Amino acid sequence: MAENLCEDRWAGIYVVQKHRATQLHYDFRLEMDGVLKSWAIPKGPSLDHTQRRLAMLVDDHALEHAEVEAEDCIIWDRGCWRPQGDLSPEEQLERGLLEFELAGEKLTGGWGLVRFTDDPKNWLLVKQKDERSRPGSEVTTEEPESVVTGKTLDRGAP
Ligand code: MN
């Protein structure tokens, strides 16, 4: 899926993996410069544009990781992404504001990642207010399953 999935008008692949580690979180990944830029989101994304979700910048991952499903990890969403505006993704990351569009199965429309402290790891993921925002909804609980296998992560003790 890593190659030939996204047409030219998209910048690259996008994936969210729901990961049951010490703390359950969602790994939000965007293909950039041949790797997956990655943020760990404890509460997961929300389609409600009034919600701001803590997103901790973590290590880049190899593109192949986008296809990983395991006992403790499902592919919760995937598709393609592209930056909005004239700045490159790298320039947007440098300024601490990345504005982009997603074409996933669950997440679509406009989004923002905003760095909110001097610590370069601390970002917020926010849905832009557009025709794809769904105020009051929680897509993580409404659609918990893998988009690839339909599996959900077992509840209960990690
Ligand atoms: Mn993880």
Coordinates of N, CA and C in Angstrom, one line a residue, residues 6-156:
C6 N -1.5 6.8 -3.6 CA -1.9 8.2 -3.7 C -1.6 8.8 -5.1
E7 N -2.5 9.5 -5.7 CA -2.3 10.1 -7.0 C -1.4 11.3 -6.8
D8 N -1.0 11.9 -7.9 CA 0.0 13.0 -7.9 C -0.5 14.2 -7.1
R9 N -1.7 14.4 -7.1 CA -2.2 15.6 -6.4 C -2.1 15.5 -4.9
W10 N -1.8 14.3 -4.4 CA -1.5 14.2 -3.0 C 0.0 14.1 -2.7
A11 N 0.3 14.5 -1.4 CA 1.7 14.6 -1.1 C 2.3 13.2 -0.7
G12 N 1.4 12.4 -0.2 CA 1.9 11.1 0.3 C 0.8 10.3 1.1
I13 N 1.2 9.3 1.7 CA 0.3 8.4 2.4 C 0.1 9.0 3.9
Y14 N -1.0 8.6 4.4 CA -1.4 9.0 5.7 C -1.9 7.8 6.4
V15 N -1.6 7.6 7.7 CA -2.1 6.4 8.4 C -2.2 6.8 9.9
V16 N -3.2 6.2 10.5 CA -3.4 6.3 12.0 C -3.4 4.9 12.5
Q17 N -2.5 4.5 13.4 CA -2.5 3.2 14.0 C -2.9 3.3 15.5
K18 N -3.9 2.6 15.9 CA -4.3 2.5 17.3 C -3.4 1.5 17.9
H19 N -2.7 1.9 19.0 CA -1.6 1.2 19.6 C -1.8 1.0 21.1
R20 N -2.0 -0.2 21.5 CA -2.1 -0.5 22.9 C -0.7 -0.7 23.5
A21 N -0.2 0.3 24.1 CA 1.1 0.2 24.8 C 0.9 0.4 26.2
T22 N 1.9 0.9 27.0 CA 1.6 1.2 28.4 C 0.4 2.1 28.5
Q23 N 0.3 3.1 27.7 CA -0.9 3.9 27.5 C -1.4 3.7 26.1
L24 N -2.7 3.4 26.0 CA -3.3 3.4 24.7 C -3.1 4.7 24.0
H25 N -2.8 4.7 22.7 CA -2.7 6.0 22.0 C -2.9 5.7 20.5
Y26 N -3.0 6.7 19.7 CA -3.1 6.7 18.3 C -1.9 7.3 17.7
D27 N -1.2 6.5 16.8 CA 0.0 7.0 16.1 C -0.5 7.6 14.8
F28 N -0.3 8.9 14.7 CA -0.8 9.7 13.5 C 0.5 9.9 12.6
R29 N 0.4 9.4 11.4 CA 1.7 9.5 10.6 C 1.4 10.0 9.2
L30 N 2.3 10.9 8.8 CA 2.2 11.6 7.5 C 3.5 11.3 6.7
E31 N 3.4 10.8 5.5 CA 4.6 10.6 4.7 C 5.3 11.9 4.3
M32 N 6.6 12.1 4.6 CA 7.3 13.3 4.3 C 8.8 12.9 4.1
D33 N 9.3 13.3 3.0 CA 10.7 13.0 2.7 C 11.1 11.5 2.9
G34 N 10.2 10.7 2.5 CA 10.5 9.3 2.5 C 10.4 8.6 3.8
V35 N 9.9 9.3 4.8 CA 9.6 8.6 6.1 C 8.2 9.0 6.6
L36 N 7.8 8.4 7.7 CA 6.5 8.7 8.3 C 6.8 9.7 9.5
K37 N 6.5 10.9 9.3 CA 6.5 11.8 10.5 C 5.4 11.4 11.4
S38 N 5.6 11.3 12.7 CA 4.7 10.6 13.6 C 4.4 11.4 14.8
W39 N 3.2 11.4 15.2 CA 2.7 12.0 16.5 C 1.9 11.0 17.2
A40 N 2.1 10.9 18.5 CA 1.3 10.0 19.4 C 0.2 10.8 20.1
I41 N -1.0 10.4 19.8 CA -2.2 11.1 20.3 C -2.9 10.3 21.3
P42 N -2.8 10.6 22.6 CA -3.5 9.7 23.7 C -5.0 9.6 23.5
K43 N -5.7 10.6 23.2 CA -7.1 10.5 23.1 C -7.6 10.2 21.6
G44 N -6.7 10.3 20.7 CA -7.1 10.0 19.3 C -7.6 11.3 18.7
P45 N -7.8 11.2 17.3 CA -8.3 12.4 16.6 C -9.8 12.6 16.9
S46 N -10.3 13.8 16.7 CA -11.8 14.1 16.7 C -12.2 14.9 15.5
L47 N -13.4 14.5 15.0 CA -13.9 15.3 13.9 C -14.6 16.5 14.4
D48 N -14.7 16.7 15.7 CA -15.3 17.9 16.3 C -14.3 19.0 16.3
H49 N -14.5 20.1 15.5 CA -13.5 21.1 15.3 C -13.3 22.0 16.6
T50 N -14.1 21.8 17.6 CA -13.9 22.5 18.9 C -12.9 21.7 19.8
Q51 N -12.6 20.5 19.4 CA -11.7 19.6 20.2 C -10.2 19.8 19.8
R52 N -9.4 19.9 20.8 CA -7.9 19.9 20.5 C -7.3 18.7 21.1
R53 N -6.6 18.0 20.4 CA -6.0 16.7 20.9 C -4.5 16.8 21.0
L54 N -4.0 16.5 22.2 CA -2.6 16.5 22.4 C -1.9 15.5 21.5
A55 N -0.9 16.0 20.8 CA -0.2 15.1 19.8 C 1.3 15.3 20.1
M56 N 1.9 14.2 20.6 CA 3.4 14.3 20.9 C 4.2 13.8 19.8
L57 N 5.0 14.7 19.3 CA 5.9 14.3 18.1 C 6.9 13.2 18.6
V58 N 6.9 12.1 17.9 CA 7.8 11.0 18.2 C 8.7 10.7 17.0
D59 N 9.5 9.7 17.2 CA 10.4 9.3 16.1 C 9.8 9.1 14.8
D60 N 10.5 9.5 13.7 CA 10.1 9.1 12.4 C 10.0 7.6 12.3
H61 N 9.1 7.1 11.5 CA 9.1 5.6 11.2 C 9.3 5.4 9.7
A62 N 9.7 4.2 9.4 CA 9.9 3.8 8.0 C 8.5 3.7 7.3
L63 N 8.5 4.0 6.0 CA 7.2 3.9 5.3 C 6.5 2.5 5.4
E64 N 7.3 1.5 5.5 CA 6.8 0.1 5.6 C 5.9 0.0 6.8
H65 N 6.2 0.8 7.8 CA 5.5 0.7 9.1 C 4.0 1.0 8.9
A66 N 3.6 1.7 7.9 CA 2.2 2.0 7.6 C 1.4 0.8 7.4
E67 N 2.0 -0.3 7.1 CA 1.2 -1.5 6.8 C 1.1 -2.5 8.0
V68 N 1.7 -2.1 9.1 CA 1.8 -3.0 10.3 C 0.4 -3.1 11.0
E69 N -0.1 -4.3 11.1 CA -1.1 -4.6 12.1 C -0.6 -5.8 12.9
A70 N -0.8 -5.7 14.2 CA -0.3 -6.7 15.1 C -1.3 -6.9 16.3
E71 N -1.0 -7.7 17.2 CA -1.9 -8.0 18.3 C -2.2 -6.7 19.1
D72 N -1.2 -5.8 19.2 CA -1.4 -4.6 20.0 C -1.5 -3.4 19.1
C73 N -1.8 -3.5 17.8 CA -1.8 -2.4 16.9 C -2.7 -2.7 15.7
I74 N -3.6 -1.8 15.5 CA -4.5 -1.9 14.3 C -4.3 -0.6 13.4
I75 N -4.6 -0.8 12.1 CA -4.6 0.3 11.2 C -6.0 0.9 11.3
W76 N -6.1 2.0 12.1 CA -7.4 2.6 12.4 C -7.9 3.4 11.3
D77 N -7.0 4.0 10.5 CA -7.4 4.8 9.3 C -6.2 4.9 8.4
R78 N -6.5 5.1 7.1 CA -5.4 5.4 6.2 C -5.9 6.0 4.9
G79 N -5.0 6.6 4.2 CA -5.4 7.3 3.0 C -4.2 8.1 2.5
C80 N -4.5 9.3 2.0 CA -3.5 10.2 1.5 C -3.7 11.6 2.1
W81 N -2.6 12.4 2.0 CA -2.6 13.7 2.6 C -1.9 14.7 1.7
R82 N -2.2 16.0 1.9 CA -1.5 17.0 1.2 C -1.5 18.3 2.0
P83 N -0.4 19.1 1.9 CA -0.4 20.4 2.7 C -1.3 21.4 2.0
Q84 N -1.8 22.3 2.8 CA -2.5 23.5 2.3 C -1.6 24.6 2.2
G85 N -1.9 25.6 1.4 CA -1.1 26.8 1.3 C 0.2 26.7 0.5
D86 N 1.0 27.7 0.5 CA 2.2 27.7 -0.4 C 3.5 27.2 0.3
L87 N 3.5 27.1 1.6 CA 4.7 26.7 2.2 C 4.9 25.2 2.1
S88 N 6.1 24.7 2.1 CA 6.3 23.3 2.1 C 6.0 22.7 3.4
P89 N 5.8 21.4 3.5 CA 5.5 20.8 4.8 C 6.7 21.1 5.8
E90 N 7.9 21.0 5.3 CA 9.0 21.3 6.2 C 9.0 22.7 6.8
E91 N 8.7 23.7 5.9 CA 8.6 25.1 6.4 C 7.4 25.2 7.4
Q92 N 6.3 24.5 7.1 CA 5.2 24.6 8.0 C 5.5 24.0 9.4
L93 N 6.3 22.8 9.4 CA 6.7 22.2 10.6 C 7.6 23.2 11.4
E94 N 8.5 23.8 10.6 CA 9.5 24.7 11.3 C 8.8 25.9 12.0
R95 N 7.7 26.4 11.4 CA 7.0 27.5 12.0 C 6.0 27.0 13.1
G96 N 5.8 25.7 13.2 CA 5.0 25.2 14.2 C 3.5 25.2 13.9
L97 N 3.2 25.2 12.6 CA 1.8 25.2 12.2 C 1.7 24.5 10.8
L98 N 1.2 23.2 10.8 CA 1.0 22.4 9.6 C -0.4 22.3 9.3
E99 N -0.8 22.9 8.2 CA -2.2 22.9 7.7 C -2.3 21.9 6.5
F100 N -3.3 21.0 6.6 CA -3.3 20.0 5.5 C -4.7 19.4 5.4
E101 N -4.8 18.6 4.3 CA -6.0 17.9 4.0 C -5.8 16.4 4.0
L102 N -6.8 15.7 4.5 CA -6.7 14.3 4.6 C -7.8 13.7 3.7
A103 N -7.4 12.6 3.0 CA -8.4 11.8 2.3 C -8.3 10.3 2.9
G104 N -8.8 10.1 4.1 CA -8.8 8.8 4.7 C -10.2 8.2 4.6
E105 N -10.3 7.1 5.2 CA -11.6 6.4 5.2 C -12.5 7.0 6.3
K106 N -11.8 7.4 7.4 CA -12.5 8.0 8.6 C -12.3 9.5 8.7
L107 N -11.1 9.9 8.5 CA -10.7 11.4 8.6 C -10.5 12.0 7.2
T108 N -11.3 13.1 7.0 CA -11.2 13.8 5.7 C -11.3 15.3 6.0
G109 N -11.1 16.0 4.9 CA -11.2 17.5 5.1 C -9.9 18.1 5.6
G110 N -10.1 19.3 6.1 CA -8.9 20.1 6.5 C -8.6 19.9 8.0
W111 N -7.3 19.9 8.3 CA -6.8 19.6 9.7 C -5.6 20.6 9.9
G112 N -5.3 20.7 11.2 CA -4.1 21.5 11.6 C -3.4 20.8 12.7
L113 N -2.1 20.9 12.6 CA -1.2 20.5 13.7 C -0.5 21.7 14.2
V114 N -0.6 22.1 15.5 CA -0.1 23.3 16.0 C 0.8 23.1 17.2
R115 N 2.0 23.6 17.1 CA 3.0 23.5 18.2 C 2.6 24.5 19.2
F116 N 2.4 24.1 20.5 CA 1.9 25.1 21.4 C 2.8 25.4 22.6
T117 N 4.0 24.9 22.6 CA 5.0 25.3 23.6 C 6.3 25.4 22.9
D118 N 7.3 25.9 23.7 CA 8.7 25.9 23.1 C 9.2 24.5 23.0
D119 N 8.7 23.6 23.7 CA 9.1 22.2 23.5 C 8.7 21.7 22.2
P120 N 9.6 21.3 21.3 CA 9.2 21.0 19.9 C 8.3 19.7 19.8
K121 N 8.2 19.0 21.0 CA 7.4 17.7 20.9 C 5.9 18.0 21.1
N122 N 5.5 19.1 21.6 CA 4.1 19.3 22.1 C 3.3 20.0 21.0
W123 N 2.4 19.2 20.4 CA 1.5 19.7 19.3 C 0.1 19.4 19.7
L124 N -0.8 20.1 19.0 CA -2.2 19.8 19.1 C -2.8 19.5 17.7
L125 N -3.6 18.4 17.6 CA -4.3 18.1 16.4 C -5.7 18.7 16.4
V126 N -6.0 19.5 15.5 CA -7.3 20.1 15.4 C -8.0 19.9 14.1
K127 N -9.3 19.5 14.1 CA -10.0 19.5 12.8 C -10.4 20.9 12.4
Q128 N -10.2 21.3 11.2 CA -10.7 22.6 10.7 C -12.2 22.6 10.6
K129 N -12.8 23.7 10.8 CA -14.2 23.8 10.6 C -14.5 23.9 9.1
D130 N -15.1 22.8 8.6 CA -15.5 22.7 7.2 C -16.6 21.7 7.1
E131 N -16.9 21.4 5.9 CA -18.1 20.5 5.6 C -17.9 19.1 6.1
R132 N -16.6 18.8 6.5 CA -16.3 17.4 7.0 C -16.2 17.4 8.5
S133 N -16.4 18.5 9.2 CA -16.3 18.5 10.7 C -17.7 18.0 11.2
R134 N -17.6 17.3 12.3 CA -18.8 16.7 12.9 C -18.9 17.1 14.4
P135 N -19.4 18.2 14.7 CA -19.4 18.7 16.1 C -20.1 17.7 17.0
G136 N -19.6 17.4 18.1 CA -20.3 16.5 19.1 C -20.0 15.0 18.9
S137 N -19.3 14.7 17.8 CA -19.1 13.3 17.5 C -17.7 12.8 18.1
E138 N -17.6 11.5 18.3 CA -16.3 11.0 18.7 C -16.0 9.8 17.8
V139 N -15.3 10.0 16.7 CA -15.1 9.0 15.7 C -14.3 7.8 16.3
T140 N -13.5 8.0 17.3 CA -12.7 6.9 17.8 C -13.6 5.9 18.5
T141 N -14.7 6.3 19.1 CA -15.6 5.3 19.7 C -16.7 4.9 18.8
E142 N -17.1 5.8 17.9 CA -18.1 5.4 16.9 C -17.6 4.4 15.8
E143 N -16.3 4.5 15.5 CA -15.7 3.7 14.5 C -14.4 3.1 15.0
P144 N -14.4 2.2 16.0 CA -13.2 1.7 16.6 C -12.4 0.7 15.8
E145 N -12.9 0.2 14.7 CA -12.3 -1.0 14.1 C -11.2 -0.6 13.1
S146 N -10.4 -1.6 12.8 CA -9.4 -1.5 11.7 C -10.0 -1.3 10.4
V147 N -9.5 -0.4 9.5 CA -10.0 -0.2 8.2 C -9.5 -1.3 7.3
V148 N -8.6 -2.1 7.7 CA -8.0 -3.2 6.9 C -8.7 -4.5 7.2
T149 N -8.8 -4.9 8.5 CA -9.2 -6.2 8.9 C -10.6 -6.2 9.6
G150 N -11.0 -5.0 10.1 CA -12.2 -4.9 10.8 C -12.0 -5.3 12.3
K151 N -10.8 -5.6 12.7 CA -10.5 -6.0 14.1 C -10.6 -4.7 15.0
T152 N -10.9 -5.0 16.3 CA -10.7 -3.9 17.3 C -9.6 -4.4 18.3
L153 N -9.0 -3.5 19.0 CA -8.1 -3.9 20.0 C -8.9 -4.4 21.2
D154 N -8.5 -5.4 21.8 CA -9.2 -5.9 23.0 C -9.2 -4.9 24.1
R155 N -10.4 -4.8 24.8 CA -10.5 -3.9 25.9 C -9.9 -4.7 27.1
G156 N -9.7 -3.9 28.2 CA -9.3 -4.6 29.4 C -7.8 -4.3 29.7

